[in-house]
XYZ file of C-alpha atoms in Angstrom:
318
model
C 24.705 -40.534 0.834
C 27.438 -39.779 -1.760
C 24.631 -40.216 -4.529
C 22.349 -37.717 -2.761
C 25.170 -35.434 -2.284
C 25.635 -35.968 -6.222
C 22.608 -35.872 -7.069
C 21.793 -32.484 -5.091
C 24.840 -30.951 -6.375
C 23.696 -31.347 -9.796
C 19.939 -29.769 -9.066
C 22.058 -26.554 -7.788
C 24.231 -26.318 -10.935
C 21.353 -26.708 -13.178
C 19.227 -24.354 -10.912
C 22.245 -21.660 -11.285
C 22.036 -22.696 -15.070
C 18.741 -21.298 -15.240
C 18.822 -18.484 -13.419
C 21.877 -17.593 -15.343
C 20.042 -17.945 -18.904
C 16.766 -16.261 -17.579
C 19.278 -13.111 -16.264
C 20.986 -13.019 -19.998
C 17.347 -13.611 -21.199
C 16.323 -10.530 -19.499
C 19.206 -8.233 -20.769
C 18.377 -9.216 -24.665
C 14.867 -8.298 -23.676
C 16.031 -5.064 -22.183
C 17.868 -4.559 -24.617
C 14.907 -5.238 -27.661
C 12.724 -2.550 -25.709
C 15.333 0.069 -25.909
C 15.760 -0.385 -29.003
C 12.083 -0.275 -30.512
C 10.708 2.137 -27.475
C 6.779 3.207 -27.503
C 6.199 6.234 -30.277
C 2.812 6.364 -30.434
C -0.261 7.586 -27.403
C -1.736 5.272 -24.171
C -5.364 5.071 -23.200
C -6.568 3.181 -20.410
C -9.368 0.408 -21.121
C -11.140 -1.201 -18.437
C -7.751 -0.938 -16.702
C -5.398 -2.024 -19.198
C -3.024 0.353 -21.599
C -3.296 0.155 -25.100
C -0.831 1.620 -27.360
C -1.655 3.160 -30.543
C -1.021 5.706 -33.252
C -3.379 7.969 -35.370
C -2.657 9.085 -39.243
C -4.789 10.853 -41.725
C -6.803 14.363 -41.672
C -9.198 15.267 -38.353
C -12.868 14.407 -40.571
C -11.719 11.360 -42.887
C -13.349 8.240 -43.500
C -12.128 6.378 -40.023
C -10.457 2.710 -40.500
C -9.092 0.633 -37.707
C -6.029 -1.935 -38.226
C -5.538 -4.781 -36.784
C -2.389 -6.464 -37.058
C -2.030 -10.258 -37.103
C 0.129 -12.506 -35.136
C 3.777 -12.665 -33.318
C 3.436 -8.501 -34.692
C 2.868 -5.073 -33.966
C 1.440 -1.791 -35.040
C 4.199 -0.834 -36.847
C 3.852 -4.004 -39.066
C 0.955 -2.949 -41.457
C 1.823 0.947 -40.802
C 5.179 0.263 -42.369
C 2.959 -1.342 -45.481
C -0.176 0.772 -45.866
C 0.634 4.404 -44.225
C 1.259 5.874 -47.893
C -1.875 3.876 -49.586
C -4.041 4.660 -46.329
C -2.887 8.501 -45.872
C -6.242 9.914 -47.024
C -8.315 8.084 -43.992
C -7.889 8.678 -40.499
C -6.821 5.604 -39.063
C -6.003 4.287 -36.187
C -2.888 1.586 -35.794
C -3.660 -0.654 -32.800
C -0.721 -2.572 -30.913
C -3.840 -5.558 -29.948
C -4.083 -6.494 -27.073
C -1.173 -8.060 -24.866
C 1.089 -7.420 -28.091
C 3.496 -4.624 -28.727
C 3.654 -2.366 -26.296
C -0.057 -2.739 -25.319
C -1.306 -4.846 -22.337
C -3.778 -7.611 -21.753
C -5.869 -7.945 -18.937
C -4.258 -9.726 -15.576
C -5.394 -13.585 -15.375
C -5.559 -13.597 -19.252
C -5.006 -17.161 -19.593
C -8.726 -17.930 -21.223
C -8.298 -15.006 -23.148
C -10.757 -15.344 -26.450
C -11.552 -13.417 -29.718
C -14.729 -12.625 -28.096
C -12.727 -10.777 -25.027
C -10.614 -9.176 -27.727
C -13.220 -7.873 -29.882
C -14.926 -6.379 -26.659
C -11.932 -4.382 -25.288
C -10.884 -3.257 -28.646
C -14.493 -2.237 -29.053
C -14.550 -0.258 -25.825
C -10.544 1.190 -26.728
C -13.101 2.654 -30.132
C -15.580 4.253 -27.465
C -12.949 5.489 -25.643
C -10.958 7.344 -28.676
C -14.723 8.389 -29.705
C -14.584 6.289 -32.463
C -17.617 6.114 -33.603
C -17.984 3.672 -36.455
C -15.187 2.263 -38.646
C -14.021 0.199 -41.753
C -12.146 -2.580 -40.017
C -8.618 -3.518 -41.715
C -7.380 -6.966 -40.354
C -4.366 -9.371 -41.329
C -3.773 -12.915 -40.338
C -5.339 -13.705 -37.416
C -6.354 -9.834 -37.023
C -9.039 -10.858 -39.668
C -10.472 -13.406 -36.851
C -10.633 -10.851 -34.418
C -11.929 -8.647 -37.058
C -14.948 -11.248 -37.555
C -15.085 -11.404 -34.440
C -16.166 -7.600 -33.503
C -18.330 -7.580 -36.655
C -20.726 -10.529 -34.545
C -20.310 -9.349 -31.265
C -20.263 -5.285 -31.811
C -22.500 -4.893 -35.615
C -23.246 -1.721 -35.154
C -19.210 -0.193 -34.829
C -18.245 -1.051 -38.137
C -18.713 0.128 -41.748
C -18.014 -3.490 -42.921
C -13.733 -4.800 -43.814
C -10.991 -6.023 -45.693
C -9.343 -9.207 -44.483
C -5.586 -9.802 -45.724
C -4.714 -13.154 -45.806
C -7.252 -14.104 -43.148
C -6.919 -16.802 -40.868
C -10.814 -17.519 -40.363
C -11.551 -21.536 -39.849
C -10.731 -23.911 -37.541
C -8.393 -27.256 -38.315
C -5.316 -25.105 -38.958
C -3.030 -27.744 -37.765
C -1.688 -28.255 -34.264
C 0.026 -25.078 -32.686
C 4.094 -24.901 -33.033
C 5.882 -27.207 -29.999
C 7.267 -23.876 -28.846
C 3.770 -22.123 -28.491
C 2.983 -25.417 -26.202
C 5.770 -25.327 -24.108
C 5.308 -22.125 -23.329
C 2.028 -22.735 -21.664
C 3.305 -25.039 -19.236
C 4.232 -24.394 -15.701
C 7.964 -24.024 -15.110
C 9.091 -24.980 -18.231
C 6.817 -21.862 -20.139
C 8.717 -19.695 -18.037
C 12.042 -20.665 -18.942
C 11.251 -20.701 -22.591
C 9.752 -17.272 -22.058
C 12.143 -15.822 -20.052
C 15.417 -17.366 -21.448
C 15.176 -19.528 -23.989
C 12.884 -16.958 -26.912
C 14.979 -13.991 -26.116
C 18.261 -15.696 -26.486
C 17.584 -17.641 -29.512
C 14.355 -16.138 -30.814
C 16.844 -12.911 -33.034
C 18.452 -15.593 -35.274
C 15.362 -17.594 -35.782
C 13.101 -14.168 -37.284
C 14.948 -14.350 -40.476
C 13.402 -17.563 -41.599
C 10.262 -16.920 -40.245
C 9.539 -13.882 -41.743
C 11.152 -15.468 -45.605
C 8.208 -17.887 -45.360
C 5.583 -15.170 -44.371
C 6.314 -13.248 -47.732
C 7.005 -15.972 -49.891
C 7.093 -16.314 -53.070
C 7.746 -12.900 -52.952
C 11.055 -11.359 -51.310
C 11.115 -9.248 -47.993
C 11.604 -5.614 -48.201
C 14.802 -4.494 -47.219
C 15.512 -3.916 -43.537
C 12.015 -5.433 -42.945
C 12.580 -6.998 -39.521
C 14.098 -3.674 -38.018
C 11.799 -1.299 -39.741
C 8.784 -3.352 -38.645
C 9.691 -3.766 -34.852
C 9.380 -7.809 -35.199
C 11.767 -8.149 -32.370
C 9.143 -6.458 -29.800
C 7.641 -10.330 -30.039
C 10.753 -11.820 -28.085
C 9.736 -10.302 -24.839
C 8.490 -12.329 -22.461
C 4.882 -10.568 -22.417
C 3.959 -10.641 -26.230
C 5.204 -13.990 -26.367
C 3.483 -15.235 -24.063
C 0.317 -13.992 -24.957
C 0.772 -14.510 -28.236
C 1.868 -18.272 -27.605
C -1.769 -18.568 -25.682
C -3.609 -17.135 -28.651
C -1.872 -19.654 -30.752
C -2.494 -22.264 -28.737
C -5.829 -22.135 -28.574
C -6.156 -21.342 -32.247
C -8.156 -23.968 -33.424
C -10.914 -23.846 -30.161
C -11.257 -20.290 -30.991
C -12.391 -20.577 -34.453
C -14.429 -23.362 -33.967
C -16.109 -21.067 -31.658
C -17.105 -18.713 -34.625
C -16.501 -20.123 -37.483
C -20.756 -20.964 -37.945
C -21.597 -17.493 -37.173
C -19.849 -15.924 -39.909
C -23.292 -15.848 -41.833
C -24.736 -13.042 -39.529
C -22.553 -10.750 -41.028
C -24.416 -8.109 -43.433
C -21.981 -5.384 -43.911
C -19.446 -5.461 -46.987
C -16.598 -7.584 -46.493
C -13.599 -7.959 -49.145
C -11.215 -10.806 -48.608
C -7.323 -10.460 -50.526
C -5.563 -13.540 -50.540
C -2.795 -15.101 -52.754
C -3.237 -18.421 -54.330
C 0.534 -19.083 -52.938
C -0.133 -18.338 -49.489
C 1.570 -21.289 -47.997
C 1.330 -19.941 -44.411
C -2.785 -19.686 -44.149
C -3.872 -21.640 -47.343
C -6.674 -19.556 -49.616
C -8.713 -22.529 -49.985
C -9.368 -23.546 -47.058
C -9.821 -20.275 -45.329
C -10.631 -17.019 -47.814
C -11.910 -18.744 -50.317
C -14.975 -20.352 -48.239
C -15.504 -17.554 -45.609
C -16.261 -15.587 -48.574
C -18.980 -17.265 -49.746
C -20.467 -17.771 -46.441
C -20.421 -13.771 -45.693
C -23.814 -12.592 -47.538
C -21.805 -9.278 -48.510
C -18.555 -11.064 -49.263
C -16.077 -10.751 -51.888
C -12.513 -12.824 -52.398
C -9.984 -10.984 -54.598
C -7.054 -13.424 -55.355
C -3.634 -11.929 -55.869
C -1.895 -14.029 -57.935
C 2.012 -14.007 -57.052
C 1.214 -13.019 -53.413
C 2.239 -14.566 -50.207
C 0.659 -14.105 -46.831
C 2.230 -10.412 -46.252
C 1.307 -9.498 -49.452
C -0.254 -5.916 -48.165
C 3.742 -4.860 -48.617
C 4.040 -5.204 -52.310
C -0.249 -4.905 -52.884
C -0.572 -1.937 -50.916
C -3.055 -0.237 -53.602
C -4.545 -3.056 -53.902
C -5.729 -2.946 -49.702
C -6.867 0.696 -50.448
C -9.382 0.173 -53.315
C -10.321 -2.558 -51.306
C -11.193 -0.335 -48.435
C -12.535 2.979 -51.104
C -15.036 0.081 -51.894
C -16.319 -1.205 -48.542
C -16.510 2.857 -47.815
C -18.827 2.844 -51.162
C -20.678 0.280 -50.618
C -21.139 0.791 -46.854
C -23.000 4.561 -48.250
């Protein structure tokens, strides 16, 4: 009995534990949101918000961005606004990241579902047609609605694209947080509490070997990825990372429009050879431009380099 009464007393302490880190959890989370509120418009998709902004003159050449992972909107806008100012084009928090949502019972979300929503968000701007801009794992998406949706794109650039399957297993954290129980107290408690002094060497290895701009993290809204939604979501999508581009990786040969890959030999978060380097051969209308020096955020200190990219797809699109 004295056991039992032991052991019982325990459970409760850790159970208060919990509830305890989840409540301080929730106030850093708060807290993140207040600080990095919503600037930019809401439209409702097949009953989801998306959050988004619009640059550029009403009658431009339209271009769509698509962010990569654990980001936001603000991420490439910080980057390219100033090299992309003479397009109209649309910044897209994707979906479930940011301040945009994802679609109740999400859990088998896909590329496929992505590309379809963000494809219907497009019809619902009246966007008609568009270059496609994506980083990261934005390029798979990108590939993605280029398959699924042909005839809503001009053709794309791909930064640093994530594109083929065997990426290595997903991070222990992105696991975790797909289990029951123990997912929601990483989620809830553990990320927001400990996630702020982790983003510093994350981000070092995303630019390397080149340095991070100054005030990057704050400037770029990275925080927004410690609430328990994006991370989540995002934690899925990494998850499943390598079952999702298995799932496309073969059809990347139905592609006919332009498509210009930028990559830097150095990339030592998505490597060029395994992924740029062979997509671009497979794409009939592809093209790899190697930046040599750059790391995987290299649309930061390349910025030109994105835009000719994208005056050329325009071209070669007419």
């Amino acid at each position: 009995m004295k056991m039992s009464l032991i052991l019982l007393a325990a459970a409760a302490a850790l159970i208060l534990l919990v509830l305890g880190a989840c409540a301080s959890g929730a106030g850093k989370s708060g807290e993140i949101a207040d600080r990095f509120p919503p600037e930019g418009a809401f439209v409702t998709v097949e009953g989801v918000r998306l959050h988004h902004k619009i640059t550029g003159p009403q009658g431009a050449p339209e271009v769509l961005v698509l962010h990569g992972a654990s980001s936001n909107l603000e991420e490439p806008m910080l980057a390219l606004a100033e090299d992309l100012s003479q397009y109209r084009v649309v910044w897209l928090d994707r979906p479930g990241l940011g301040w945009s949502e994802r679609p109740e019972g999400g859990g088998d979300w896909t590329p496929a579902r992505e590309a379809e929503l963000i494809t219907a968000f497009l019809t619902e701007i009246d966007m008609s047609e568009a270059t496609l801009v994506g980083h990261s794992w934005g390029a798979a998406i990108t590939l993605r609605l280029m398959m699924d949706h042909p005839g809503r794109t001009h053709g794309a650039v791909l930064i640093a694209p994530a594109v083929r399957a065997n990426v290595g297993d997903a991070a222990f954290y992105n696991e975790l947080t797909t289990w029951p129980v123990i997912g929601t107290i990483v989620t809830r408690a553990v990320v927001p509490l400990v996630g702020p002094g982790s983003l510093e060497d994350g981000v070092e290895s995303a630019f390397k070997p080149e340095p991070v701009p100054e005030n990057y993290i704050e400037d770029a809204e990275i925080p927004l990825i410690l609430r328990p939604g994006p991370w989540r979501h995002n934690a899925a999508d990494m998850a499943r990372v390598n079952e999702s581009l298995e799932a496309q990786e073969d059809r990347y040969g139905e592609i006919s429009q332009p498509v210009i890959l930028l990559a830097g030999p150095e990339d030592t978060v998505v490597y060029t050879d395994r992924h740029a380097r062979p997509v671009s051969e497979t794409l009939p209308n592809g093209e790899l431009r190697l930046i040599e020096g750059a790391g995987h955020n290299l649309h930061h200190w390349h910025g030109a380099a994105v835009a000719e990219a994208v005056e050329d797809v325009i071209a070669r699109a007419r």
